Amino acid sequence: MKTLCRCAQACRLWNVLALDGSNWQRVDLFTFQKDVKAATVENLARRCGGFLKKLSLKGCENIQDSALRSFTAKCANIEHLSLYKCKRVTDATCENLGRHCHKLVHLNLENCTAITDRALRHIRDVELSGCSLLTDAGFIQLARHCKGLARMDLEDCSLITDATIHSLSTNCNGLSELSLSHCELITDESIHCLCTNNKDKLQVLELDNCPQITDSALSHMRHAKALKRIDLYDCQNISKEAIQRFKVFVDVVRFYD
C-alpha cells in the first residue's frame, strides 16, 4: 500500500494508475490506525468499489457505523473484514454487511464491545472474543441460520451456557475449531454434545479456565476422532490422572495444560 501511495505522488499518469481500484484488493490500515477517519474509509470504498476483497481496520477506534455504511454499499465483494477493537461499531454495521456483502466469509469482531445478539449473520468464521454482552439467544439464532460455520472464537463470552453449544453442535456439523476459554458457565454437557454431533470434524477445542469442566469431559472427547489439539490450562476440576489416561487412549492429541 505504501508503494502505491508513493507511485501516486510521482506524476498525474502514475497517480491515475496507482489509484486504480484494481490495485487495491487487499488493504491493511492497522499501521495508520490513529489517523484513520470516516472520510478515509469512505474514499477507499469509492475508489476500490467492487475490487476490494480484504480490509483490516484493526485498532481504528475512530471508525463508526456511518463510515461503514458507505463501505458496505460500495464494496459488495468484500470477503475478509477485520473490525478488531473498533469499539464504536454497533449492530447497524453488521446488519448492513448482511444486507450488501453476501460474499463475506470472515468477520473479526473481537473487542467490539457495542456488538449485541442482533449482529450475528451468515458467515463461516466468527471471532467474537471479548464480546461479553452476547447471550445464548443470539448464538442459537446464529446456529439455526449459519449451518456452514467451521470456526468460532467465543473466548470471554461469559454469558453463554450449554444451550449455545447444544445448538451449535446440532446445527453446525462442520464445526472444526472452537474456543470456549473463560466461558465459565460451560459444563461437561457441552463437551458431550460436541463430541457426539461433531466427532468427525472437530479438530481444535480450547477450554482454558472453564471451571465446570471435569474428568468426564475427557471421556466424551474419546469419541471425537478428528481432534488434534485440546487446551485445558487452569481447568481445576480436571485431574492429571485423567489427562494421562486420555493420552494413552488417544496419543495423537496435543494437550496444552
CSV table of N, CA and C in Angstrom, one decimal, residues 63-226:
chain,number,residue,atom,x,y,z
A,63,ILE,N,-13.5,4.8,13.8
A,63,ILE,CA,-14.5,4.4,12.8
A,63,ILE,C,-15.8,4.1,13.4
A,64,GLN,N,-16.9,4.6,12.8
A,64,GLN,CA,-18.2,4.4,13.3
A,64,GLN,C,-19.1,3.8,12.2
A,65,ASP,N,-20.3,3.6,12.5
A,65,ASP,CA,-21.3,2.9,11.6
A,65,ASP,C,-21.5,3.8,10.3
A,66,SER,N,-21.5,5.1,10.5
A,66,SER,CA,-21.7,6.0,9.3
A,66,SER,C,-20.7,5.8,8.2
A,67,ALA,N,-19.4,5.6,8.6
A,67,ALA,CA,-18.4,5.4,7.5
A,67,ALA,C,-18.6,4.0,6.9
A,68,LEU,N,-18.9,3.0,7.7
A,68,LEU,CA,-19.0,1.7,7.2
A,68,LEU,C,-20.3,1.5,6.4
A,69,ARG,N,-21.3,2.3,6.6
A,69,ARG,CA,-22.5,2.2,5.8
A,69,ARG,C,-22.2,2.4,4.3
A,70,SER,N,-21.3,3.4,4.0
A,70,SER,CA,-20.9,3.7,2.6
A,70,SER,C,-20.1,2.5,2.1
A,71,PHE,N,-19.2,2.0,3.0
A,71,PHE,CA,-18.3,0.9,2.6
A,71,PHE,C,-19.1,-0.3,2.2
A,72,THR,N,-20.1,-0.7,3.0
A,72,THR,CA,-20.9,-1.9,2.7
A,72,THR,C,-21.7,-1.8,1.4
A,73,ALA,N,-22.1,-0.6,1.1
A,73,ALA,CA,-22.9,-0.4,-0.1
A,73,ALA,C,-22.0,-0.4,-1.3
A,74,LYS,N,-20.8,0.0,-1.2
A,74,LYS,CA,-19.9,0.1,-2.4
A,74,LYS,C,-19.0,-1.1,-2.6
A,75,CYS,N,-18.7,-1.8,-1.5
A,75,CYS,CA,-17.7,-2.9,-1.6
A,75,CYS,C,-18.4,-4.2,-1.4
A,76,ALA,N,-19.3,-4.6,-2.2
A,76,ALA,CA,-20.1,-5.8,-2.1
A,76,ALA,C,-19.4,-7.1,-2.2
A,77,ASN,N,-18.1,-7.0,-2.8
A,77,ASN,CA,-17.4,-8.2,-3.0
A,77,ASN,C,-16.4,-8.5,-1.8
A,78,ILE,N,-16.5,-7.8,-0.8
A,78,ILE,CA,-15.6,-8.0,0.4
A,78,ILE,C,-15.7,-9.4,0.9
A,79,GLU,N,-14.6,-10.1,1.2
A,79,GLU,CA,-14.6,-11.5,1.7
A,79,GLU,C,-14.1,-11.6,3.1
A,80,HIS,N,-13.1,-10.7,3.4
A,80,HIS,CA,-12.5,-10.8,4.7
A,80,HIS,C,-12.5,-9.3,5.3
A,81,LEU,N,-13.0,-9.2,6.5
A,81,LEU,CA,-13.1,-7.9,7.1
A,81,LEU,C,-12.7,-8.0,8.6
A,82,SER,N,-11.8,-7.2,9.0
A,82,SER,CA,-11.4,-7.1,10.5
A,82,SER,C,-11.8,-5.8,11.0
A,83,LEU,N,-12.6,-5.8,12.1
A,83,LEU,CA,-13.0,-4.6,12.8
A,83,LEU,C,-12.6,-4.7,14.2
A,84,TYR,N,-11.5,-5.5,14.4
A,84,TYR,CA,-10.9,-5.7,15.8
A,84,TYR,C,-10.8,-4.4,16.5
A,85,LYS,N,-11.3,-4.3,17.7
A,85,LYS,CA,-11.2,-3.2,18.6
A,85,LYS,C,-11.8,-1.9,18.0
A,86,CYS,N,-12.7,-2.0,17.1
A,86,CYS,CA,-13.5,-0.8,16.6
A,86,CYS,C,-14.7,-0.6,17.5
A,87,LYS,N,-14.5,0.0,18.7
A,87,LYS,CA,-15.4,0.0,19.7
A,87,LYS,C,-16.7,0.8,19.5
A,88,ARG,N,-16.6,1.7,18.4
A,88,ARG,CA,-17.8,2.5,18.1
A,88,ARG,C,-18.7,1.8,17.1
A,89,VAL,N,-18.3,0.7,16.6
A,89,VAL,CA,-19.1,-0.1,15.6
A,89,VAL,C,-20.2,-0.8,16.4
A,90,THR,N,-21.4,-0.7,15.9
A,90,THR,CA,-22.6,-1.4,16.5
A,90,THR,C,-23.2,-2.4,15.6
A,91,ASP,N,-24.3,-2.9,16.0
A,91,ASP,CA,-25.1,-3.9,15.3
A,91,ASP,C,-25.5,-3.4,13.9
A,92,ALA,N,-25.6,-2.0,13.7
A,92,ALA,CA,-26.1,-1.5,12.5
A,92,ALA,C,-25.1,-1.8,11.3
A,93,THR,N,-23.8,-1.8,11.6
A,93,THR,CA,-22.8,-2.2,10.6
A,93,THR,C,-23.0,-3.6,10.2
A,94,CYS,N,-23.2,-4.5,11.2
A,94,CYS,CA,-23.3,-5.9,10.9
A,94,CYS,C,-24.6,-6.2,10.1
A,95,GLU,N,-25.6,-5.4,10.3
A,95,GLU,CA,-26.9,-5.5,9.5
A,95,GLU,C,-26.6,-5.1,8.1
A,96,ASN,N,-25.8,-4.0,7.9
A,96,ASN,CA,-25.5,-3.6,6.6
A,96,ASN,C,-24.6,-4.6,5.8
A,97,LEU,N,-23.7,-5.2,6.6
A,97,LEU,CA,-22.9,-6.2,6.0
A,97,LEU,C,-23.7,-7.4,5.5
A,98,GLY,N,-24.7,-7.8,6.3
A,98,GLY,CA,-25.6,-8.9,5.9
A,98,GLY,C,-26.4,-8.5,4.7
A,99,ARG,N,-26.8,-7.3,4.6
A,99,ARG,CA,-27.7,-6.8,3.5
A,99,ARG,C,-26.9,-6.7,2.2
A,100,HIS,N,-25.7,-6.2,2.2
A,100,HIS,CA,-25.0,-5.9,1.0
A,100,HIS,C,-23.8,-6.9,0.6
A,101,CYS,N,-23.1,-7.4,1.6
A,101,CYS,CA,-21.9,-8.1,1.4
A,101,CYS,C,-22.1,-9.6,1.5
A,102,HIS,N,-22.7,-10.2,0.5
A,102,HIS,CA,-23.1,-11.6,0.5
A,102,HIS,C,-21.9,-12.6,0.3
A,103,LYS,N,-20.7,-12.0,-0.1
A,103,LYS,CA,-19.6,-12.9,-0.2
A,103,LYS,C,-18.7,-12.9,1.0
A,104,LEU,N,-19.1,-12.2,2.1
A,104,LEU,CA,-18.3,-12.2,3.3
A,104,LEU,C,-18.2,-13.6,4.0
A,105,VAL,N,-17.0,-14.0,4.2
A,105,VAL,CA,-16.8,-15.4,4.8
A,105,VAL,C,-16.0,-15.3,6.1
A,106,HIS,N,-15.3,-14.1,6.3
A,106,HIS,CA,-14.6,-14.0,7.6
A,106,HIS,C,-14.8,-12.6,8.1
A,107,LEU,N,-15.3,-12.5,9.4
A,107,LEU,CA,-15.5,-11.3,10.0
A,107,LEU,C,-15.0,-11.3,11.4
A,108,ASN,N,-14.0,-10.4,11.7
A,108,ASN,CA,-13.4,-10.3,13.1
A,108,ASN,C,-14.0,-9.2,13.8
A,109,LEU,N,-14.7,-9.5,14.9
A,109,LEU,CA,-15.4,-8.5,15.8
A,109,LEU,C,-14.8,-8.5,17.2
A,110,GLU,N,-13.6,-9.0,17.3
A,110,GLU,CA,-13.0,-9.1,18.7
A,110,GLU,C,-13.0,-7.7,19.3
A,111,ASN,N,-13.4,-7.7,20.6
A,111,ASN,CA,-13.3,-6.5,21.4
A,111,ASN,C,-14.1,-5.3,20.8
A,112,CYS,N,-15.2,-5.7,20.0
A,112,CYS,CA,-16.2,-4.7,19.6
A,112,CYS,C,-17.3,-4.7,20.6
A,113,THR,N,-17.1,-3.9,21.7
A,113,THR,CA,-17.9,-4.1,22.9
A,113,THR,C,-19.3,-3.6,22.7
A,114,ALA,N,-19.6,-2.9,21.6
A,114,ALA,CA,-21.0,-2.4,21.4
A,114,ALA,C,-21.9,-3.4,20.6
A,115,ILE,N,-21.3,-4.5,20.2
A,115,ILE,CA,-22.0,-5.5,19.5
A,115,ILE,C,-22.9,-6.4,20.4
A,116,THR,N,-24.1,-6.6,20.0
A,116,THR,CA,-25.0,-7.5,20.7
A,116,THR,C,-25.5,-8.6,19.9
A,117,ASP,N,-26.5,-9.3,20.4
A,117,ASP,CA,-27.0,-10.5,19.7
A,117,ASP,C,-27.5,-10.2,18.2
A,118,ARG,N,-28.0,-9.0,18.0
A,118,ARG,CA,-28.6,-8.7,16.7
A,118,ARG,C,-27.6,-8.8,15.6
A,119,ALA,N,-26.3,-8.7,15.9
A,119,ALA,CA,-25.2,-8.6,14.9
A,119,ALA,C,-24.9,-9.9,14.1
A,120,LEU,N,-25.3,-11.0,14.7
A,120,LEU,CA,-24.8,-12.3,14.1
A,120,LEU,C,-25.5,-12.6,12.8
A,121,ARG,N,-24.6,-12.9,11.8
A,121,ARG,CA,-25.1,-13.2,10.5
A,121,ARG,C,-24.5,-14.4,9.8
A,122,HIS,N,-24.8,-14.6,8.6
A,122,HIS,CA,-24.4,-15.8,7.8
A,122,HIS,C,-23.0,-15.8,7.4
A,123,ILE,N,-22.1,-16.4,8.3
A,123,ILE,CA,-20.7,-16.4,8.0
A,123,ILE,C,-20.2,-17.8,8.5
A,124,ARG,N,-19.0,-18.1,8.0
A,124,ARG,CA,-18.4,-19.4,8.4
A,124,ARG,C,-17.3,-19.3,9.5
A,125,ASP,N,-16.7,-18.1,9.6
A,125,ASP,CA,-15.6,-17.9,10.6
A,125,ASP,C,-16.0,-16.8,11.4
A,126,VAL,N,-16.2,-17.0,12.7
A,126,VAL,CA,-16.7,-16.0,13.7
A,126,VAL,C,-15.7,-15.8,14.8
A,127,GLU,N,-15.2,-14.6,15.0
A,127,GLU,CA,-14.3,-14.2,16.1
A,127,GLU,C,-15.0,-13.2,16.9
A,128,LEU,N,-15.5,-13.6,18.1
A,128,LEU,CA,-16.3,-12.8,19.0
A,128,LEU,C,-15.7,-12.7,20.4
A,129,SER,N,-14.4,-13.0,20.5
A,129,SER,CA,-13.7,-12.9,21.7
A,129,SER,C,-13.9,-11.6,22.4
A,130,GLY,N,-14.3,-11.6,23.7
A,130,GLY,CA,-14.4,-10.4,24.5
A,130,GLY,C,-15.7,-9.7,24.3
A,131,CYS,N,-16.7,-10.3,23.5
A,131,CYS,CA,-18.0,-9.6,23.4
A,131,CYS,C,-18.9,-10.1,24.5
A,132,SER,N,-18.8,-9.5,25.6
A,132,SER,CA,-19.4,-10.1,26.8
A,132,SER,C,-20.9,-9.8,26.9
A,133,LEU,N,-21.5,-9.1,26.0
A,133,LEU,CA,-22.9,-8.9,26.0
A,133,LEU,C,-23.7,-9.9,25.2
A,134,LEU,N,-23.0,-10.8,24.5
A,134,LEU,CA,-23.7,-11.8,23.7
A,134,LEU,C,-24.2,-12.9,24.6
A,135,THR,N,-25.4,-13.4,24.3
A,135,THR,CA,-26.1,-14.4,25.1
A,135,THR,C,-26.5,-15.6,24.3
A,136,ASP,N,-27.0,-16.6,24.9
A,136,ASP,CA,-27.5,-17.8,24.2
A,136,ASP,C,-28.4,-17.5,23.1
A,137,ALA,N,-29.3,-16.5,23.3
A,137,ALA,CA,-30.3,-16.2,22.3
A,137,ALA,C,-29.7,-15.9,20.9
A,138,GLY,N,-28.7,-15.1,20.9
A,138,GLY,CA,-28.1,-14.7,19.7
A,138,GLY,C,-27.4,-15.9,19.0
A,139,PHE,N,-26.7,-16.7,19.8
A,139,PHE,CA,-25.9,-17.8,19.2
A,139,PHE,C,-26.9,-18.9,18.7
A,140,ILE,N,-28.0,-19.1,19.4
A,140,ILE,CA,-29.0,-20.1,18.9
A,140,ILE,C,-29.5,-19.7,17.6
A,141,GLN,N,-29.8,-18.4,17.4
A,141,GLN,CA,-30.3,-17.9,16.1
A,141,GLN,C,-29.2,-18.1,15.0
A,142,LEU,N,-27.9,-17.8,15.4
A,142,LEU,CA,-26.8,-17.9,14.5
A,142,LEU,C,-26.7,-19.3,14.0
A,143,ALA,N,-26.7,-20.3,15.0
A,143,ALA,CA,-26.6,-21.7,14.6
A,143,ALA,C,-27.7,-22.2,13.7
A,144,ARG,N,-28.9,-21.7,13.9
A,144,ARG,CA,-30.0,-22.2,13.1
A,144,ARG,C,-29.9,-21.7,11.7
A,145,HIS,N,-29.3,-20.5,11.5
A,145,HIS,CA,-29.3,-19.9,10.1
A,145,HIS,C,-27.9,-20.0,9.5
A,146,CYS,N,-26.9,-20.3,10.2
A,146,CYS,CA,-25.5,-20.4,9.7
A,146,CYS,C,-24.9,-21.8,9.8
A,147,LYS,N,-25.5,-22.7,9.1
A,147,LYS,CA,-25.1,-24.1,9.3
A,147,LYS,C,-23.8,-24.5,8.7
A,148,GLY,N,-23.2,-23.5,8.0
A,148,GLY,CA,-21.8,-23.8,7.4
A,148,GLY,C,-20.7,-23.3,8.3
A,149,LEU,N,-21.0,-22.9,9.6
A,149,LEU,CA,-19.9,-22.4,10.5
A,149,LEU,C,-18.9,-23.5,10.7
A,150,ALA,N,-17.6,-23.1,10.5
A,150,ALA,CA,-16.5,-24.0,10.7
A,150,ALA,C,-15.6,-23.6,11.8
A,151,ARG,N,-15.5,-22.3,12.2
A,151,ARG,CA,-14.6,-21.9,13.2
A,151,ARG,C,-15.2,-20.8,14.0
A,152,MET,N,-15.1,-20.9,15.4
A,152,MET,CA,-15.7,-19.9,16.2
A,152,MET,C,-14.8,-19.6,17.4
A,153,ASP,N,-14.5,-18.4,17.7
A,153,ASP,CA,-13.8,-17.9,18.9
A,153,ASP,C,-14.7,-17.2,19.8
A,154,LEU,N,-15.1,-17.9,20.9
A,154,LEU,CA,-16.1,-17.3,21.8
A,154,LEU,C,-15.4,-17.1,23.2
A,155,GLU,N,-14.1,-16.9,23.2
A,155,GLU,CA,-13.4,-16.7,24.4
A,155,GLU,C,-14.0,-15.4,25.1
A,156,ASP,N,-14.2,-15.6,26.4
A,156,ASP,CA,-14.7,-14.5,27.3
A,156,ASP,C,-16.1,-14.1,26.9
A,157,CYS,N,-16.9,-14.9,26.2
A,157,CYS,CA,-18.3,-14.6,26.0
A,157,CYS,C,-19.0,-15.2,27.3
A,158,SER,N,-18.9,-14.5,28.4
A,158,SER,CA,-19.1,-15.1,29.7
A,158,SER,C,-20.6,-15.4,30.0
A,159,LEU,N,-21.5,-15.0,29.2
A,159,LEU,CA,-22.9,-15.2,29.4
A,159,LEU,C,-23.4,-16.5,28.8
A,160,ILE,N,-22.7,-17.1,27.9
A,160,ILE,CA,-23.2,-18.3,27.2
A,160,ILE,C,-23.2,-19.5,28.1
A,161,THR,N,-24.1,-20.4,27.8
A,161,THR,CA,-24.2,-21.6,28.6
A,161,THR,C,-24.2,-22.8,27.7
A,162,ASP,N,-24.5,-24.0,28.2
A,162,ASP,CA,-24.6,-25.2,27.4
A,162,ASP,C,-25.6,-25.1,26.3
A,163,ALA,N,-26.6,-24.3,26.4
A,163,ALA,CA,-27.6,-24.1,25.4
A,163,ALA,C,-27.0,-23.6,24.1
A,164,THR,N,-26.0,-22.8,24.1
A,164,THR,CA,-25.3,-22.3,22.9
A,164,THR,C,-24.6,-23.4,22.2
A,165,ILE,N,-23.9,-24.2,23.0
A,165,ILE,CA,-23.1,-25.3,22.4
A,165,ILE,C,-24.0,-26.4,21.9
A,166,HIS,N,-25.1,-26.7,22.6
A,166,HIS,CA,-26.0,-27.7,22.1
A,166,HIS,C,-26.6,-27.3,20.7
A,167,SER,N,-26.9,-26.0,20.6
A,167,SER,CA,-27.4,-25.5,19.3
A,167,SER,C,-26.4,-25.5,18.2
A,168,LEU,N,-25.1,-25.1,18.5
A,168,LEU,CA,-24.1,-25.2,17.6
A,168,LEU,C,-23.7,-26.6,17.1
A,169,SER,N,-23.6,-27.5,18.0
A,169,SER,CA,-23.3,-28.9,17.7
A,169,SER,C,-24.4,-29.6,16.9
A,170,THR,N,-25.6,-29.2,17.2
A,170,THR,CA,-26.7,-29.8,16.5
A,170,THR,C,-26.9,-29.3,15.0
A,171,ASN,N,-26.7,-28.0,14.9
A,171,ASN,CA,-26.9,-27.4,13.6
A,171,ASN,C,-25.7,-27.2,12.7
A,172,CYS,N,-24.5,-27.1,13.3
A,172,CYS,CA,-23.3,-26.8,12.5
A,172,CYS,C,-22.4,-28.0,12.5
A,173,ASN,N,-22.7,-29.0,11.7
A,173,ASN,CA,-22.0,-30.3,11.7
A,173,ASN,C,-20.6,-30.2,11.2
A,174,GLY,N,-20.2,-29.0,10.5
A,174,GLY,CA,-18.9,-28.9,10.0
A,174,GLY,C,-17.9,-28.1,10.9
A,175,LEU,N,-18.4,-27.9,12.2
A,175,LEU,CA,-17.6,-27.1,13.1
A,175,LEU,C,-16.3,-27.8,13.4
A,176,SER,N,-15.1,-27.2,13.1
A,176,SER,CA,-13.8,-27.8,13.3
A,176,SER,C,-13.0,-27.2,14.4
A,177,GLU,N,-13.2,-25.9,14.6
A,177,GLU,CA,-12.4,-25.2,15.7
A,177,GLU,C,-13.3,-24.4,16.6
A,178,LEU,N,-13.1,-24.6,17.9
A,178,LEU,CA,-14.0,-23.8,18.8
A,178,LEU,C,-13.2,-23.4,20.0
A,179,SER,N,-13.2,-22.1,20.4
A,179,SER,CA,-12.6,-21.6,21.6
A,179,SER,C,-13.7,-21.2,22.6
A,180,LEU,N,-13.7,-21.9,23.7
A,180,LEU,CA,-14.6,-21.6,24.8
A,180,LEU,C,-13.9,-21.1,26.1
A,181,SER,N,-12.6,-20.7,25.9
A,181,SER,CA,-11.8,-20.3,27.1
A,181,SER,C,-12.5,-19.2,27.8
A,182,HIS,N,-12.5,-19.3,29.2
A,182,HIS,CA,-13.1,-18.3,30.1
A,182,HIS,C,-14.6,-18.2,29.9
A,183,CYS,N,-15.2,-19.2,29.3
A,183,CYS,CA,-16.7,-19.3,29.3
A,183,CYS,C,-17.1,-20.2,30.5
A,184,GLU,N,-17.2,-19.5,31.7
A,184,GLU,CA,-17.3,-20.2,32.9
A,184,GLU,C,-18.6,-21.0,33.2
A,185,LEU,N,-19.6,-20.8,32.4
A,185,LEU,CA,-20.9,-21.5,32.6
A,185,LEU,C,-21.0,-22.8,31.8
A,186,ILE,N,-20.0,-23.0,31.0
A,186,ILE,CA,-19.9,-24.2,30.1
A,186,ILE,C,-19.6,-25.5,31.0
A,187,THR,N,-20.4,-26.6,30.8
A,187,THR,CA,-20.1,-27.8,31.6
A,187,THR,C,-19.8,-29.0,30.7
A,188,ASP,N,-19.6,-30.1,31.3
A,188,ASP,CA,-19.3,-31.3,30.6
A,188,ASP,C,-20.4,-31.7,29.5
A,189,GLU,N,-21.6,-31.2,29.7
A,189,GLU,CA,-22.7,-31.5,28.8
A,189,GLU,C,-22.4,-30.9,27.4
A,190,SER,N,-21.7,-29.8,27.4
A,190,SER,CA,-21.4,-29.1,26.1
A,190,SER,C,-20.4,-30.0,25.4
A,191,ILE,N,-19.4,-30.6,26.1
A,191,ILE,CA,-18.4,-31.4,25.5
A,191,ILE,C,-19.0,-32.7,25.0
A,192,HIS,N,-20.0,-33.2,25.7
A,192,HIS,CA,-20.7,-34.4,25.3
A,192,HIS,C,-21.4,-34.1,23.9
A,193,CYS,N,-22.1,-33.0,23.8
A,193,CYS,CA,-22.8,-32.6,22.6
A,193,CYS,C,-21.8,-32.5,21.4
A,194,LEU,N,-20.7,-31.8,21.7
A,194,LEU,CA,-19.7,-31.5,20.6
A,194,LEU,C,-19.1,-32.8,20.1
A,195,CYS,N,-18.8,-33.7,21.0
A,195,CYS,CA,-18.1,-34.9,20.7
A,195,CYS,C,-19.0,-36.0,20.2
A,196,THR,N,-20.3,-35.8,20.3
A,196,THR,CA,-21.2,-36.7,19.7
A,196,THR,C,-21.6,-36.2,18.3
A,197,ASN,N,-22.0,-34.9,18.2
A,197,ASN,CA,-22.5,-34.4,16.9
A,197,ASN,C,-21.4,-34.0,15.9
A,198,ASN,N,-20.3,-33.6,16.4
A,198,ASN,CA,-19.2,-33.1,15.6
A,198,ASN,C,-17.9,-34.0,15.6
A,199,LYS,N,-18.1,-35.3,16.0
A,199,LYS,CA,-17.0,-36.1,16.2
A,199,LYS,C,-16.1,-36.3,15.0
A,200,ASP,N,-16.6,-36.2,13.8
A,200,ASP,CA,-15.8,-36.4,12.6
A,200,ASP,C,-15.1,-35.1,12.1
A,201,LYS,N,-15.5,-34.0,12.7
A,201,LYS,CA,-15.0,-32.7,12.2
A,201,LYS,C,-14.1,-31.9,13.2
A,202,LEU,N,-14.5,-32.0,14.4
A,202,LEU,CA,-13.9,-31.2,15.5
A,202,LEU,C,-12.4,-31.5,15.6
A,203,GLN,N,-11.5,-30.5,15.4
A,203,GLN,CA,-10.1,-30.6,15.4
A,203,GLN,C,-9.4,-29.9,16.6
A,204,VAL,N,-9.9,-28.7,16.9
A,204,VAL,CA,-9.3,-27.9,17.9
A,204,VAL,C,-10.4,-27.5,18.9
A,205,LEU,N,-10.1,-27.7,20.2
A,205,LEU,CA,-11.1,-27.3,21.3
A,205,LEU,C,-10.3,-26.6,22.4
A,206,GLU,N,-10.6,-25.4,22.6
A,206,GLU,CA,-9.9,-24.6,23.6
A,206,GLU,C,-10.9,-24.4,24.8
A,207,LEU,N,-10.4,-24.8,26.0
A,207,LEU,CA,-11.2,-24.8,27.2
A,207,LEU,C,-10.5,-24.2,28.4
A,208,ASP,N,-9.5,-23.3,28.1
A,208,ASP,CA,-8.8,-22.7,29.2
A,208,ASP,C,-9.7,-22.0,30.2
A,209,ASN,N,-9.5,-22.2,31.5
A,209,ASN,CA,-10.2,-21.5,32.5
A,209,ASN,C,-11.7,-21.7,32.4
A,210,CYS,N,-12.1,-23.0,32.2
A,210,CYS,CA,-13.5,-23.4,32.3
A,210,CYS,C,-13.7,-24.2,33.5
A,211,PRO,N,-14.1,-23.6,34.6
A,211,PRO,CA,-14.0,-24.3,35.9
A,211,PRO,C,-15.0,-25.5,36.1
A,212,GLN,N,-16.1,-25.5,35.3
A,212,GLN,CA,-17.1,-26.6,35.4
A,212,GLN,C,-16.8,-27.8,34.6
A,213,ILE,N,-15.7,-27.8,33.8
A,213,ILE,CA,-15.3,-28.9,33.0
A,213,ILE,C,-14.5,-29.9,33.9
A,214,THR,N,-14.9,-31.2,33.9
A,214,THR,CA,-14.3,-32.2,34.8
A,214,THR,C,-13.7,-33.4,33.9
A,215,ASP,N,-13.3,-34.4,34.7
A,215,ASP,CA,-12.7,-35.5,34.0
A,215,ASP,C,-13.7,-36.2,33.1
A,216,SER,N,-15.0,-36.1,33.3
A,216,SER,CA,-16.0,-36.7,32.4
A,216,SER,C,-15.9,-36.1,31.0
A,217,ALA,N,-15.4,-34.9,30.9
A,217,ALA,CA,-15.3,-34.3,29.6
A,217,ALA,C,-14.3,-35.1,28.7
A,218,LEU,N,-13.2,-35.5,29.3
A,218,LEU,CA,-12.2,-36.3,28.6
A,218,LEU,C,-12.8,-37.6,28.1
A,219,SER,N,-13.7,-38.2,28.9
A,219,SER,CA,-14.3,-39.4,28.4
A,219,SER,C,-15.1,-39.2,27.1
A,220,HIS,N,-15.8,-38.1,27.1
A,220,HIS,CA,-16.6,-37.7,25.9
A,220,HIS,C,-15.6,-37.5,24.7
A,221,MET,N,-14.5,-36.9,25.0
A,221,MET,CA,-13.6,-36.5,23.9
A,221,MET,C,-13.0,-37.7,23.2
A,222,ARG,N,-13.1,-38.9,23.8
A,222,ARG,CA,-12.5,-40.1,23.1
A,222,ARG,C,-13.3,-40.4,21.8
A,223,HIS,N,-14.5,-39.9,21.7
A,223,HIS,CA,-15.3,-40.1,20.6
A,223,HIS,C,-15.1,-39.2,19.4
A,224,ALA,N,-14.3,-38.1,19.7
A,224,ALA,CA,-14.0,-37.1,18.6
A,224,ALA,C,-12.8,-37.5,17.9
A,225,LYS,N,-13.0,-38.2,16.8
A,225,LYS,CA,-11.9,-38.9,16.0
A,225,LYS,C,-11.0,-37.9,15.3
A,226,ALA,N,-11.4,-36.7,15.1
A,226,ALA,CA,-10.5,-35.7,14.3
A,226,ALA,C,-9.7,-34.8,15.2
